[in-house]
PDB file of C-alpha atoms in Angstrom:
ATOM      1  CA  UNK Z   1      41.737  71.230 -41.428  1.00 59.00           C
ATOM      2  CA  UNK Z   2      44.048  73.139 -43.332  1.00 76.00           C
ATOM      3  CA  UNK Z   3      42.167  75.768 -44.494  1.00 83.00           C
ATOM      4  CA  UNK Z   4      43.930  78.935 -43.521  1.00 83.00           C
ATOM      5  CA  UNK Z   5      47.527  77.801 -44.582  1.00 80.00           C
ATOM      6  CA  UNK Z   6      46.238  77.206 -48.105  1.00 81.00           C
ATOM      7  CA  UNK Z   7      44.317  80.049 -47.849  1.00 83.00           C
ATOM      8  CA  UNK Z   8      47.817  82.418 -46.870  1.00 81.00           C
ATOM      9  CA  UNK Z   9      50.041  80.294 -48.825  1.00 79.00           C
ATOM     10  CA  UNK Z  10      47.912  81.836 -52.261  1.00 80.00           C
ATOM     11  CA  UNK Z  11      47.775  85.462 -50.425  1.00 81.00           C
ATOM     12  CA  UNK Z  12      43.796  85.361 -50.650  1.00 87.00           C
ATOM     13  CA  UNK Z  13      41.875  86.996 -47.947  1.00 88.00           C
ATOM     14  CA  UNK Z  14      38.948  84.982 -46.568  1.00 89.00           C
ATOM     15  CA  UNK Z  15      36.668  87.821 -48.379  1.00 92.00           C
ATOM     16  CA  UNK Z  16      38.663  86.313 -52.095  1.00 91.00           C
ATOM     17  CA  UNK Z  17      38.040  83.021 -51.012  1.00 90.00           C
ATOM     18  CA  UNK Z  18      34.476  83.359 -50.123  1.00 91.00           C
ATOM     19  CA  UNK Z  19      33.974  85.097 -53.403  1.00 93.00           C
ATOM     20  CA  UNK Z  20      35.820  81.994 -55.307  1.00 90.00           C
ATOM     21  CA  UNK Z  21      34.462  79.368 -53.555  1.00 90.00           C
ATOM     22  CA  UNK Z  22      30.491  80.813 -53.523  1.00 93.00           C
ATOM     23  CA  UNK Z  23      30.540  80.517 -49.627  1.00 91.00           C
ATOM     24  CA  UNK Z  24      29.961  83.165 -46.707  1.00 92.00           C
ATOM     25  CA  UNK Z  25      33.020  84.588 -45.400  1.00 90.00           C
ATOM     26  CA  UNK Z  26      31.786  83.703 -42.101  1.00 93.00           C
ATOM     27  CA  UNK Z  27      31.499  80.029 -42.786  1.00 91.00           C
ATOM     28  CA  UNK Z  28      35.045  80.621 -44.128  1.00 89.00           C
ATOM     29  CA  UNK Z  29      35.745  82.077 -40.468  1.00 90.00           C
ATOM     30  CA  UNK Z  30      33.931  79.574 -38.470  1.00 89.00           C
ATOM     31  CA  UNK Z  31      35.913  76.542 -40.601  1.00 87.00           C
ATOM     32  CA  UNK Z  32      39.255  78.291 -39.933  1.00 86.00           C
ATOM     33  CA  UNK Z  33      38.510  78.695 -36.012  1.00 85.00           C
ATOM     34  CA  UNK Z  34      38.230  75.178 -36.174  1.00 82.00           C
ATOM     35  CA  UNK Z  35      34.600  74.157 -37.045  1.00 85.00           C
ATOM     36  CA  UNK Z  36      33.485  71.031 -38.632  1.00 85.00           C
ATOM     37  CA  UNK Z  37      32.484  71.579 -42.322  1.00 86.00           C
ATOM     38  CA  UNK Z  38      30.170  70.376 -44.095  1.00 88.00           C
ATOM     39  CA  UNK Z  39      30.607  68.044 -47.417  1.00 88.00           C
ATOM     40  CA  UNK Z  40      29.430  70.844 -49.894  1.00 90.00           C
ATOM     41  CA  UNK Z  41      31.349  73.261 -47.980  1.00 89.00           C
ATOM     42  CA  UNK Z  42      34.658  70.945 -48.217  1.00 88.00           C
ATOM     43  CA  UNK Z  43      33.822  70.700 -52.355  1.00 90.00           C
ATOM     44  CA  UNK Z  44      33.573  74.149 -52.659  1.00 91.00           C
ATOM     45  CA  UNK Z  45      37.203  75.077 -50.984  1.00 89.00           C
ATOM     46  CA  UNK Z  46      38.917  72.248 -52.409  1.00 87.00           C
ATOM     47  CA  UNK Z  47      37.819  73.141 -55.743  1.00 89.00           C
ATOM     48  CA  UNK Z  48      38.378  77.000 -55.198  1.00 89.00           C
ATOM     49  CA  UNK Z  49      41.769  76.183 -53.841  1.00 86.00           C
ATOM     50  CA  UNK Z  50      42.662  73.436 -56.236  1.00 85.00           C
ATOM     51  CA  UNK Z  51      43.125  70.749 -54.092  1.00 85.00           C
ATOM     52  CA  UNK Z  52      41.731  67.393 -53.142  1.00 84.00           C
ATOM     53  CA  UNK Z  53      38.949  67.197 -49.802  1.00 83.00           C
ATOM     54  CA  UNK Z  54      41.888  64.735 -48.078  1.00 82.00           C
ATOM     55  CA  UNK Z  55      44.444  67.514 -48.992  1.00 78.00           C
ATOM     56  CA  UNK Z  56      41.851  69.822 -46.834  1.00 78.00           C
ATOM     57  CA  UNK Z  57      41.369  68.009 -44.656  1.00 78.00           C
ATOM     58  CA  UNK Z  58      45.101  67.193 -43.579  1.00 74.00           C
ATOM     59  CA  UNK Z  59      45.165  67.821 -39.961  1.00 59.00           C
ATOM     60  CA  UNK Z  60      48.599  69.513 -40.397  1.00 49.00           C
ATOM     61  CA  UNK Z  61      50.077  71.490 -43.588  1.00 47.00           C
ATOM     62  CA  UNK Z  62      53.399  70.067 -45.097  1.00 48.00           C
ATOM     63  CA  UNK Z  63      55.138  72.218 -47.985  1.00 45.00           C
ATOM     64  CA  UNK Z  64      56.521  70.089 -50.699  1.00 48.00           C
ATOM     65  CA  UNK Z  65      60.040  69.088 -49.591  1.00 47.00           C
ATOM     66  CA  UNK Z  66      61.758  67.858 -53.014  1.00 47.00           C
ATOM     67  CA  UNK Z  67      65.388  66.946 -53.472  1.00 52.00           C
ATOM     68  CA  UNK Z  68      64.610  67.401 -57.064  1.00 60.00           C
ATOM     69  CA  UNK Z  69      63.612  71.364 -56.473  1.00 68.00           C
ATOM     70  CA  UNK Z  70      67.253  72.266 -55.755  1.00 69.00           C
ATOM     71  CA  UNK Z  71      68.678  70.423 -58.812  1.00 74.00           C
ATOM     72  CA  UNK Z  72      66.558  72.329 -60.861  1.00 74.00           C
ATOM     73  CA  UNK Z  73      67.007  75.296 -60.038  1.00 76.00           C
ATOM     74  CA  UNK Z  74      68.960  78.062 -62.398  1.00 79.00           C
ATOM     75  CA  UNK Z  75      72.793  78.307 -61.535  1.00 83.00           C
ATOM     76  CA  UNK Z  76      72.148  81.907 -60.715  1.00 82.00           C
ATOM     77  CA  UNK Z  77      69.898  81.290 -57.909  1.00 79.00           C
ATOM     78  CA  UNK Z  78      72.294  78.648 -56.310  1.00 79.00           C
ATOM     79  CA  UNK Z  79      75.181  80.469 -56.358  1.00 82.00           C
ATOM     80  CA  UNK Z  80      72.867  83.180 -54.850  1.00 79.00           C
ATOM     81  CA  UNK Z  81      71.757  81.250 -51.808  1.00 78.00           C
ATOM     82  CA  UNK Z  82      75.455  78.856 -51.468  1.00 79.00           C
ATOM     83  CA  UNK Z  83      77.630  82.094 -51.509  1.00 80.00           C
ATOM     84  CA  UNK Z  84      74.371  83.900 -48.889  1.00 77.00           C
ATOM     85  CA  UNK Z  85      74.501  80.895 -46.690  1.00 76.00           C
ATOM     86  CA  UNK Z  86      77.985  79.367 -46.844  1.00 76.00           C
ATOM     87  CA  UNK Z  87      76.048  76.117 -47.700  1.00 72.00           C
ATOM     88  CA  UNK Z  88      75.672  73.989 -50.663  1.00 71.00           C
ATOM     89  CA  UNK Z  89      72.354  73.013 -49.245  1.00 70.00           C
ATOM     90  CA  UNK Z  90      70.631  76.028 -47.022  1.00 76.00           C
ATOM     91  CA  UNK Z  91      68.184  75.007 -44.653  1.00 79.00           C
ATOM     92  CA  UNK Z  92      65.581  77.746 -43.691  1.00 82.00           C
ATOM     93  CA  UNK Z  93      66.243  76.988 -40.108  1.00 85.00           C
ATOM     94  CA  UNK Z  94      69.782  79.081 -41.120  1.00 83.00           C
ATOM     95  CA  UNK Z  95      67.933  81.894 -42.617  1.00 84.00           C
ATOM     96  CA  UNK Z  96      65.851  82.608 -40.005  1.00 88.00           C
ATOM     97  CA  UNK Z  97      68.335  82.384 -37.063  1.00 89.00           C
ATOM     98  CA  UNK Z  98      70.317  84.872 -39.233  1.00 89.00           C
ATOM     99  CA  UNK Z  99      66.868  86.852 -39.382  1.00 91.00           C
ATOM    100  CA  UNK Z 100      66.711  87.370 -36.150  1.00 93.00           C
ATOM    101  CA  UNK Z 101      69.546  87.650 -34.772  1.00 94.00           C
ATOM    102  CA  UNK Z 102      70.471  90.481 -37.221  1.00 94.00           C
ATOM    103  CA  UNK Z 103      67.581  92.072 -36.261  1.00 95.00           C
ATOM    104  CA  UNK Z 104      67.701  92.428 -32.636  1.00 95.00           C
ATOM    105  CA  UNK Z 105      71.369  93.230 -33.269  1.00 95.00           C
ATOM    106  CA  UNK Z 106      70.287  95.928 -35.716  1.00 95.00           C
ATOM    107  CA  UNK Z 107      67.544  97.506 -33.133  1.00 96.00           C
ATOM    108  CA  UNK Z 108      70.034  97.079 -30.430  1.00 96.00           C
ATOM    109  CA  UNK Z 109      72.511  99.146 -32.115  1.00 95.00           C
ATOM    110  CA  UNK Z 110      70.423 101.237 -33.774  1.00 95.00           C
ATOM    111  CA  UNK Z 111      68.987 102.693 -30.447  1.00 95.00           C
ATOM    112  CA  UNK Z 112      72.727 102.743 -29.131  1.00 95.00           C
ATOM    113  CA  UNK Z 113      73.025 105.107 -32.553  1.00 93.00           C
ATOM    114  CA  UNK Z 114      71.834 107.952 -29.947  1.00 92.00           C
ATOM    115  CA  UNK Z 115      75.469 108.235 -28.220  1.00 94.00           C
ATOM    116  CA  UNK Z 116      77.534 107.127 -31.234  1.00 93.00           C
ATOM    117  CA  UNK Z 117      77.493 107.379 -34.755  1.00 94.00           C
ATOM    118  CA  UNK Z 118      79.449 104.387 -35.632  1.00 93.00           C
ATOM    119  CA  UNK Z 119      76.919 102.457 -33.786  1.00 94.00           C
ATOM    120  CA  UNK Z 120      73.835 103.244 -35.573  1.00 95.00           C
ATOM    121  CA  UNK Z 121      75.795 102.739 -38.969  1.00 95.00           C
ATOM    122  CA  UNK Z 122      76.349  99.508 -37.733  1.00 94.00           C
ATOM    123  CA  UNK Z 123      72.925  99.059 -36.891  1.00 95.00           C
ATOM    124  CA  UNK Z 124      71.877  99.739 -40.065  1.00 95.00           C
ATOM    125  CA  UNK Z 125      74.313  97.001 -41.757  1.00 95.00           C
ATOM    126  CA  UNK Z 126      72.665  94.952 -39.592  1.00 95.00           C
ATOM    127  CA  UNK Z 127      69.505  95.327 -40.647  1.00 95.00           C
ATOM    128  CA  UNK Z 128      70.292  95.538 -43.722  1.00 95.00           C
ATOM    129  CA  UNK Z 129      71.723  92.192 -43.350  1.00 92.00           C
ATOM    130  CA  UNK Z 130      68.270  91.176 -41.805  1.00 93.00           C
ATOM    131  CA  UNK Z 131      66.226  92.146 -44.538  1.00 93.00           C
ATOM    132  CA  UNK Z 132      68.169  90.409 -46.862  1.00 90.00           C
ATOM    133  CA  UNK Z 133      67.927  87.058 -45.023  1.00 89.00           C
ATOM    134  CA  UNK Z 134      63.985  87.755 -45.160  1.00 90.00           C
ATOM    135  CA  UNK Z 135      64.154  87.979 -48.524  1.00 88.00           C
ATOM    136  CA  UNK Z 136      66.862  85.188 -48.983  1.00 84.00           C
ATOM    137  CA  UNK Z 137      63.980  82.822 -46.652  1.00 86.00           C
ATOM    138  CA  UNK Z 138      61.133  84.223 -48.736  1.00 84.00           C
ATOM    139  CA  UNK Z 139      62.869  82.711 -52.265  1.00 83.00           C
ATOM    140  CA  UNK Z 140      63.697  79.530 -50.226  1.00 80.00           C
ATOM    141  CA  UNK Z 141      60.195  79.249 -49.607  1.00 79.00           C
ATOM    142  CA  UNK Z 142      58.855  80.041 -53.275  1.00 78.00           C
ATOM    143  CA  UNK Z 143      61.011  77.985 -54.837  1.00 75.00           C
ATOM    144  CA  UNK Z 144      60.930  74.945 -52.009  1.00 75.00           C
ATOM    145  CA  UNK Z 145      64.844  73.955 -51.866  1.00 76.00           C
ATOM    146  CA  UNK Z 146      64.971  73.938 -47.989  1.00 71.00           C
ATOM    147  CA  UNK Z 147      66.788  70.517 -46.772  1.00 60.00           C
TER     148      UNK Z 147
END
């Protein structure tokens, strides 16, 4: 079941969902650790969550890959994420590689910041650079045009 990705993929705490669904936020618990539901329980967090009891009760959780996402979205945006990734179709594989590696770059450099200046300014570019990606991986994800 999969409760918990639809759960964090609509930011609700298992307290919100209790609370929408009418169930005990230890049910909620047990079903996320991997305990069977029950029927009624299944209709009440498929109609909290807005989705179908087969949707729930897909063993694995598969974001909606559309070809048609990235055609639709505004110019803007793709000129945003083709000049970002040096792509005409990112893949979120890219962004995240980028992530991290500008992260432990930025740490790495940041720390060396204690002997030289030009090293923690660097540092900071880097994660700078890292955040960015986060955020570039975070709109990927919202709007679904990953490849």
């Amino acid at each position: 079941m999969i409760l918990k990705q639809l759960r964090l993929s609509r930011s609700l705490s298992q307290e919100q969902l209790a609370n929408m669904s009418g169930l005990n936020v230890r049910t909620i618990q047990r079903i996320e650790a991997g305990a069977n539901a029950s029927l009624e329980s299944q209709k009440c967090l498929a109609a909290a969550l807005n989705v179908s009891i087969e949707a729930l009760n897909q063993v694995r959780f598969t974001m909606k890959q559309s070809k048609d996402n990235w055609k639709e979205l505004p110019l803007i945006l793709k000129v945003w994420f083709t000049l970002n990734f040096l792509q005409i179709r990112p893949k979120r594989k890219t962004a995240r590689r980028i992530e991290y590696i500008s992260h432990g770059f930025g740490f790495m450099f940041c720390t060396l910041g204690i002997v030289s200046e030009a090293a923690l300014i660097g540092g900071l570019f880097m994660l700078i650079t890292g955040y960015l990606f986060t955020l570039l991986k975070w709109q990927g994800d919202k709007y679904t045009i990953w490849d």
